[in-house]
Coordinates of C-alpha atoms in Angstrom, one line a residue:
M9 CA 0.0 0.0 0.0
F10 CA 2.8 2.3 0.9
G11 CA 4.5 1.8 -2.4
K12 CA 1.2 2.4 -4.2
R13 CA 0.7 5.7 -2.3
V14 CA 4.2 6.8 -3.3
R15 CA 3.6 6.0 -6.9
T16 CA 0.3 7.8 -6.8
A17 CA 1.9 10.9 -5.2
K18 CA 4.6 10.8 -7.8
R19 CA 2.1 10.7 -10.6
R20 CA 0.3 13.7 -9.1
R21 CA 3.5 15.6 -8.9
W22 CA 4.4 14.8 -12.4
R23 CA 1.0 15.8 -13.6
A24 CA 1.4 19.1 -11.8
V25 CA 4.9 19.6 -13.3
A26 CA 3.6 18.6 -16.7
G27 CA 0.7 21.0 -16.3
T28 CA 3.1 23.8 -15.3
L29 CA 5.3 23.1 -18.3
I30 CA 2.4 23.1 -20.7
A31 CA 1.2 26.4 -19.2
L32 CA 4.6 27.9 -19.6
S33 CA 4.9 26.5 -23.1
L34 CA 1.6 28.1 -24.0
L35 CA 2.6 31.4 -22.4
A36 CA 5.9 31.3 -24.4
V37 CA 4.0 30.6 -27.6
S38 CA 1.6 33.4 -26.7
L39 CA 4.4 35.9 -25.9
G40 CA 6.2 34.8 -29.0
G41 CA 3.1 35.7 -31.0
V42 CA 2.9 39.0 -29.3
V43 CA 6.6 39.8 -30.0
L44 CA 6.2 38.7 -33.7
W45 CA 3.0 40.8 -34.1
Q46 CA 4.5 43.9 -32.4
N47 CA 7.6 43.6 -34.5
T48 CA 5.7 43.2 -37.8
Y49 CA 5.3 46.4 -39.8
D50 CA 3.1 47.4 -42.7
L51 CA 6.1 47.8 -44.9
R52 CA 7.8 46.2 -47.9
E53 CA 11.6 46.4 -47.3
E54 CA 14.0 46.1 -50.2
H55 CA 17.8 45.8 -49.8
V56 CA 19.5 48.4 -52.0
T57 CA 23.0 49.6 -52.7
L58 CA 24.3 53.1 -53.4
R59 CA 27.7 53.5 -55.2
H60 CA 29.2 56.7 -53.8
R61 CA 32.8 57.9 -54.3
G62 CA 34.0 54.4 -55.2
A63 CA 32.4 52.6 -52.3
D64 CA 29.2 50.7 -51.8
L65 CA 26.7 51.8 -49.2
D66 CA 24.3 49.1 -47.9
G67 CA 20.7 50.3 -47.4
V68 CA 17.0 49.7 -47.1
L69 CA 14.2 51.1 -49.1
A70 CA 11.0 50.7 -47.1
L71 CA 7.9 51.0 -49.2
P72 CA 4.2 51.2 -48.1
E73 CA 2.8 47.7 -47.9
K74 CA 0.3 48.3 -50.8
G75 CA 0.4 50.2 -54.0
D76 CA 2.8 50.7 -56.9
G77 CA 3.6 54.3 -56.3
P78 CA 5.1 56.6 -57.2
F79 CA 5.5 57.3 -53.5
G80 CA 6.9 60.3 -51.8
L81 CA 10.2 59.5 -50.0
V82 CA 11.9 60.3 -46.7
V83 CA 15.7 60.0 -46.8
F84 CA 17.2 59.3 -43.4
V85 CA 20.3 61.1 -42.0
H86 CA 21.7 59.4 -38.9
G87 CA 23.0 61.0 -35.7
D88 CA 26.4 60.2 -34.2
G89 CA 27.8 56.7 -33.9
P90 CA 28.1 53.5 -35.9
V91 CA 24.5 53.4 -37.1
D92 CA 23.1 50.7 -39.5
A93 CA 20.3 51.3 -41.9
T94 CA 17.5 50.3 -39.5
H95 CA 19.2 51.8 -36.5
E96 CA 18.9 48.3 -34.9
T97 CA 15.2 48.3 -35.9
F98 CA 14.6 51.6 -34.0
Y99 CA 13.6 53.3 -37.3
R100 CA 10.9 50.8 -38.3
P101 CA 8.0 52.4 -36.3
I102 CA 8.9 55.7 -37.9
W103 CA 9.0 54.2 -41.4
E104 CA 5.6 52.7 -40.8
S105 CA 4.1 56.0 -39.7
F106 CA 5.5 57.6 -43.0
A107 CA 4.1 54.7 -45.0
K108 CA 0.6 55.5 -43.6
A109 CA 1.0 58.9 -45.2
G110 CA 2.0 57.3 -48.5
Y111 CA 5.7 57.8 -48.2
A112 CA 8.6 55.4 -48.6
S113 CA 11.7 55.6 -46.4
L114 CA 15.3 55.3 -47.5
S115 CA 18.2 54.6 -45.1
F116 CA 21.8 53.6 -45.7
S117 CA 24.2 52.1 -43.1
K118 CA 27.1 54.4 -42.3
P119 CA 30.4 53.6 -44.1
G120 CA 32.0 50.7 -42.4
I121 CA 28.8 49.5 -40.8
S122 CA 26.7 46.4 -41.7
G123 CA 28.0 45.9 -45.2
S124 CA 28.7 49.5 -46.2
E125 CA 32.3 50.1 -47.3
G126 CA 34.6 52.8 -45.8
N127 CA 34.8 54.4 -42.3
W128 CA 32.2 56.8 -41.0
L129 CA 34.8 58.4 -38.8
D130 CA 36.6 59.6 -41.9
Q131 CA 33.7 61.9 -42.7
S132 CA 33.2 65.6 -42.3
M133 CA 29.7 67.0 -42.1
Q134 CA 30.2 68.1 -45.7
D135 CA 31.0 64.6 -46.7
R136 CA 27.8 63.4 -45.0
A137 CA 25.9 66.1 -46.9
D138 CA 27.4 64.9 -50.2
E139 CA 26.4 61.4 -49.4
T140 CA 22.9 62.4 -48.7
L141 CA 22.6 64.4 -52.0
A142 CA 23.8 61.2 -53.8
A143 CA 21.1 59.2 -52.1
V144 CA 18.5 61.8 -53.2
A145 CA 19.8 61.7 -56.8
W146 CA 19.7 57.8 -56.7
A147 CA 16.1 57.9 -55.4
R148 CA 14.9 60.3 -58.1
A149 CA 15.8 57.8 -60.8
R150 CA 13.7 55.1 -59.2
P151 CA 10.3 54.4 -60.9
E152 CA 8.5 53.8 -57.6
I153 CA 9.6 57.2 -56.2
D154 CA 8.0 60.6 -57.0
G155 CA 11.0 62.9 -57.3
R156 CA 8.9 65.9 -56.5
R157 CA 8.1 64.6 -53.0
I158 CA 11.4 63.8 -51.5
G159 CA 12.5 65.2 -48.2
L160 CA 14.9 64.5 -45.3
W161 CA 14.6 63.1 -41.8
G162 CA 17.5 63.5 -39.4
A163 CA 18.3 63.4 -35.7
S164 CA 21.0 65.0 -33.5
Q165 CA 24.2 65.3 -35.4
A166 CA 22.2 65.4 -38.6
G167 CA 21.4 69.0 -37.5
W168 CA 24.6 69.9 -39.3
V169 CA 23.8 67.9 -42.4
L170 CA 20.2 68.6 -43.1
P171 CA 20.5 72.3 -43.7
K172 CA 23.6 71.8 -45.9
V173 CA 21.6 69.4 -48.2
A174 CA 18.5 71.6 -48.3
A175 CA 20.5 74.7 -49.0
R176 CA 22.0 73.0 -52.1
D177 CA 18.9 71.1 -53.4
A178 CA 16.0 73.5 -53.8
G179 CA 13.9 70.6 -55.0
L180 CA 13.6 69.0 -51.6
R181 CA 10.1 69.0 -50.4
F182 CA 10.6 69.1 -46.6
V183 CA 12.9 68.5 -43.7
I184 CA 12.1 66.8 -40.4
A185 CA 14.8 67.7 -37.8
V186 CA 14.7 65.7 -34.6
S187 CA 16.7 67.1 -31.7
P188 CA 19.1 68.8 -34.1
A189 CA 22.3 70.6 -33.0
I190 CA 23.3 74.1 -33.9
D191 CA 26.8 74.8 -32.7
W192 CA 29.3 72.0 -32.0
G193 CA 31.1 73.9 -29.3
R194 CA 28.1 75.1 -27.4
Q195 CA 26.4 71.8 -27.7
G196 CA 29.4 70.0 -26.3
R197 CA 29.5 72.3 -23.3
F198 CA 25.8 72.0 -22.7
N199 CA 26.0 68.2 -22.9
L200 CA 29.0 68.1 -20.5
L201 CA 27.3 70.2 -17.8
A202 CA 24.0 68.4 -18.2
E203 CA 25.6 65.0 -17.7
L204 CA 27.5 66.3 -14.7
R205 CA 24.3 67.6 -13.1
R206 CA 22.6 64.3 -13.8
D207 CA 25.4 62.4 -12.1
G208 CA 25.5 64.7 -9.1
A209 CA 29.0 66.0 -9.7
S210 CA 30.4 68.5 -7.2
A211 CA 31.4 72.0 -8.0
E212 CA 35.0 71.0 -8.0
E213 CA 34.3 68.1 -10.4
R214 CA 32.4 70.5 -12.8
A215 CA 35.3 73.0 -12.7
A216 CA 37.8 70.3 -13.5
A217 CA 35.7 69.0 -16.4
L218 CA 35.4 72.4 -17.9
R219 CA 39.2 72.9 -17.6
R220 CA 39.8 69.6 -19.5
R221 CA 37.3 70.8 -22.1
E222 CA 39.2 74.1 -22.6
T223 CA 42.4 72.2 -22.9
T224 CA 40.8 70.0 -25.6
Q225 CA 39.6 73.1 -27.5
R226 CA 43.1 74.6 -27.5
L227 CA 44.6 71.2 -28.7
L228 CA 42.1 71.1 -31.6
Q229 CA 42.8 74.6 -32.6
A230 CA 46.5 73.8 -32.6
G231 CA 46.1 70.7 -34.7
A232 CA 47.4 68.4 -32.0
T233 CA 47.7 64.7 -32.5
V234 CA 45.7 62.1 -30.6
E235 CA 48.9 61.3 -28.6
E236 CA 49.2 64.9 -27.5
Y237 CA 45.6 65.0 -26.5
R238 CA 46.0 61.8 -24.4
D239 CA 49.1 63.2 -22.7
A240 CA 47.4 66.5 -21.9
T241 CA 44.1 65.1 -20.6
G242 CA 44.8 61.5 -19.5
D243 CA 42.0 60.3 -21.7
D244 CA 43.4 57.0 -22.9
D245 CA 40.0 55.9 -24.4
M246 CA 40.2 58.4 -27.2
T247 CA 41.0 56.5 -30.5
A248 CA 42.9 58.0 -33.4
D249 CA 39.9 57.7 -35.6
R250 CA 37.6 59.4 -33.2
W251 CA 40.1 62.3 -32.6
Q252 CA 40.3 62.7 -36.4
F253 CA 36.5 62.8 -36.7
I254 CA 36.3 65.5 -34.0
A255 CA 39.1 67.5 -35.5
K256 CA 37.3 67.6 -38.8
N257 CA 34.0 68.6 -37.3
Y258 CA 34.4 70.6 -34.1
T259 CA 33.8 73.9 -35.8
S260 CA 30.4 72.8 -37.2
D261 CA 27.7 75.4 -37.0
A262 CA 24.3 75.1 -38.8
T263 CA 23.5 78.9 -38.7
A264 CA 24.7 79.8 -42.2
D265 CA 23.2 76.7 -43.8
L266 CA 19.8 77.3 -42.1
R267 CA 19.8 80.9 -43.5
A268 CA 20.6 79.5 -47.0
M269 CA 17.6 77.1 -47.1
H270 CA 15.0 77.9 -49.8
G271 CA 12.0 78.2 -47.6
T272 CA 11.8 74.4 -47.4
P273 CA 9.0 73.4 -45.0
V274 CA 10.6 72.2 -41.7
L275 CA 9.2 70.2 -38.9
L276 CA 11.4 70.8 -35.8
V277 CA 11.1 68.3 -33.0
V278 CA 12.4 69.1 -29.6
A279 CA 12.4 67.1 -26.4
G280 CA 11.9 68.2 -22.8
H281 CA 14.5 65.8 -21.3
D282 CA 17.3 66.4 -23.9
I283 CA 20.7 66.4 -22.2
N284 CA 22.6 66.1 -25.5
V285 CA 21.3 69.2 -27.3
D286 CA 20.2 72.6 -25.9
A287 CA 16.6 72.4 -27.1
A288 CA 15.8 76.0 -26.2
E289 CA 18.8 77.3 -28.2
T290 CA 17.9 75.1 -31.1
E291 CA 14.3 76.3 -31.2
T292 CA 15.4 79.9 -30.9
A293 CA 17.8 79.6 -33.7
Y294 CA 15.3 77.9 -36.1
R295 CA 12.7 80.5 -35.3
E296 CA 15.2 83.4 -36.0
L297 CA 16.8 81.9 -39.1
L298 CA 13.8 80.3 -41.0
P299 CA 10.8 82.0 -42.5
R300 CA 7.9 81.8 -40.0
D301 CA 5.5 80.2 -42.5
S302 CA 8.0 77.4 -43.3
L303 CA 8.5 76.2 -39.7
D304 CA 6.4 73.9 -37.6
V305 CA 7.7 73.2 -34.1
R306 CA 6.6 70.2 -32.0
R307 CA 7.6 69.9 -28.4
Y308 CA 7.5 66.7 -26.4
P309 CA 8.0 67.5 -22.7
D310 CA 8.2 63.8 -21.6
A311 CA 10.8 62.8 -24.2
T312 CA 14.6 62.3 -24.2
H313 CA 17.0 63.3 -26.9
S314 CA 16.0 60.2 -29.0
L315 CA 12.3 61.0 -28.5
V316 CA 11.9 57.9 -26.4
K317 CA 9.7 58.4 -23.3
H318 CA 11.7 59.6 -20.4
D319 CA 10.2 57.1 -17.9
V320 CA 11.0 54.2 -20.3
E321 CA 14.5 55.2 -21.2
R322 CA 15.7 55.7 -17.6
S323 CA 14.8 52.1 -16.8
E324 CA 17.1 49.6 -18.5
V325 CA 14.6 46.8 -17.9
G326 CA 11.7 48.9 -19.0
L327 CA 13.5 50.0 -22.1
T328 CA 14.4 46.5 -23.1
L329 CA 10.9 45.1 -22.5
T330 CA 9.3 47.9 -24.4
A331 CA 11.7 47.5 -27.3
V332 CA 10.9 43.8 -27.5
F333 CA 7.2 43.7 -26.7
A334 CA 5.9 47.1 -27.8
P335 CA 8.4 49.0 -29.9
R336 CA 5.9 51.6 -31.1
A337 CA 5.4 52.6 -27.5
L338 CA 9.0 53.6 -27.0
F339 CA 8.3 57.0 -28.5
A340 CA 6.8 60.0 -26.8
D341 CA 3.0 60.3 -27.2
G342 CA 2.1 61.9 -30.5
F343 CA 5.6 61.7 -32.0
L344 CA 4.8 59.2 -34.7
A345 CA 1.4 60.6 -35.5
D346 CA 2.6 64.2 -35.7
Q347 CA 5.2 63.3 -38.3
R348 CA 2.7 61.5 -40.4
R349 CA 0.3 64.5 -40.2
F350 CA 3.1 66.8 -41.2
L351 CA 3.6 64.9 -44.4
E352 CA -0.1 64.7 -45.1
R353 CA -0.6 68.4 -44.6
L354 CA 2.1 69.5 -47.0
P355 CA 0.3 71.9 -49.4
D356 CA 0.9 69.9 -52.6
S357 CA 1.2 66.4 -51.2
R358 CA -2.1 65.1 -52.6
A359 CA -1.7 67.0 -55.9
A360 CA 1.8 65.7 -56.5
A361 CA 0.7 62.2 -55.6
S362 CA -1.9 62.2 -58.4
A363 CA -0.1 64.3 -61.0
P364 CA 1.6 62.6 -64.0
R365 CA 5.3 61.8 -63.6
T366 CA 7.9 63.4 -65.7
P367 CA 10.7 61.2 -67.2
G368 CA 13.5 60.5 -64.8
R369 CA 11.5 61.9 -61.9

C-alpha cells in the first residue's frame, strides 16, 4: 500500500509539473506571438546599394505595404555613432508612420557598418551632406519614387547635415529635424554640464571637467595629435579615428546653412529631457533663421534626446521590455502621428501624388 501511495503521489507531482510546463509553453508561444506581431510592420523592405565615391553603401528602401507608387520619399540622415540602416530596428515604427502617409523611407548604413564600405569616422559634415545628396539623386531615378516629393529626416548630429543638403537642393520638399544641434562647441559644453548635473558632480568636479574641455579646444585649434591629446588630458580611451573625426567637425555650426535654405517646409522636433542638445537654443535659432511660414515646431516634454519616453529610457529593464514587446510605445506620445500628419498636410502632397510623372522623376 505504501508503495502504491508513493507511486500515486509521484504521478500527481508529475501531472502538476507537466501542467506547469504546458502552461509555460503556451505562455511562451503566446508571448512569441505578441513579439512577432509587435515587430511586424506594414512595410515592404528592399535591400538596396548606393555607389558613392568608389564605395558601396548598404541600405533599405521601405515602401508602403500596398500600391505601386510613385511614392513620396523620406531620406534618413543618422546621428552620431556606428548606425546601421534600420538603427537596430529603431527606425521601423517611424517608417511605418510615414508609409501610412503614402511615403517610402530610404536609409543607408554608415560607411564601415553592416555591409557599407569605408569608415564613417573619416567623414566631415560636408562629406555626409554629399552622401545624402547622392542618395536623393539615386532615389529620383527610381520608378516607384516621386522625385517631386522627396524630403529628409535626421536626428541630433544630422542637424549639421540637413541644412547643408536643403541649401544645395531646392527641389527637396521638406525637412524633419529631430533634436538637431546648432553649434558643435556650445552643444558639447551644454551636454557636458547636463551629464555632470545628472550624475550629481560636485562644483570642483564640474570645474575640473570644464578645464579639460578648454584644454581639448586649445589642442584642436593647434592641430594636435591624438597622442598629444591623451598626454594632456589623461583620456586613454580616445581613439585616433575618433580624434580625427572631432578635428574635422568641431567647428560645425548650422547657422549659415539654415539661412541659405530655400523656404523648405521644416518640422522641428524638440524634447523636454534632452541632455545632449540645448533644445531651447535650437528652437530659438530655427525661429530666428527660418521663415515663419515654413517652420512647424513640435515639443515633447516627456521625451529624451532620442524621442523615447523619459520614464521608459531611464529604466534599463523597462527600455528592453518595451523595445521587445511594444516598440511603437518607445516613442513620446504623438511623435509618430505628428510626423505622419506633417507629411499629409504639405500643401501639394495630394496633388503631387496624383499628377503625371515626368521622365526620370
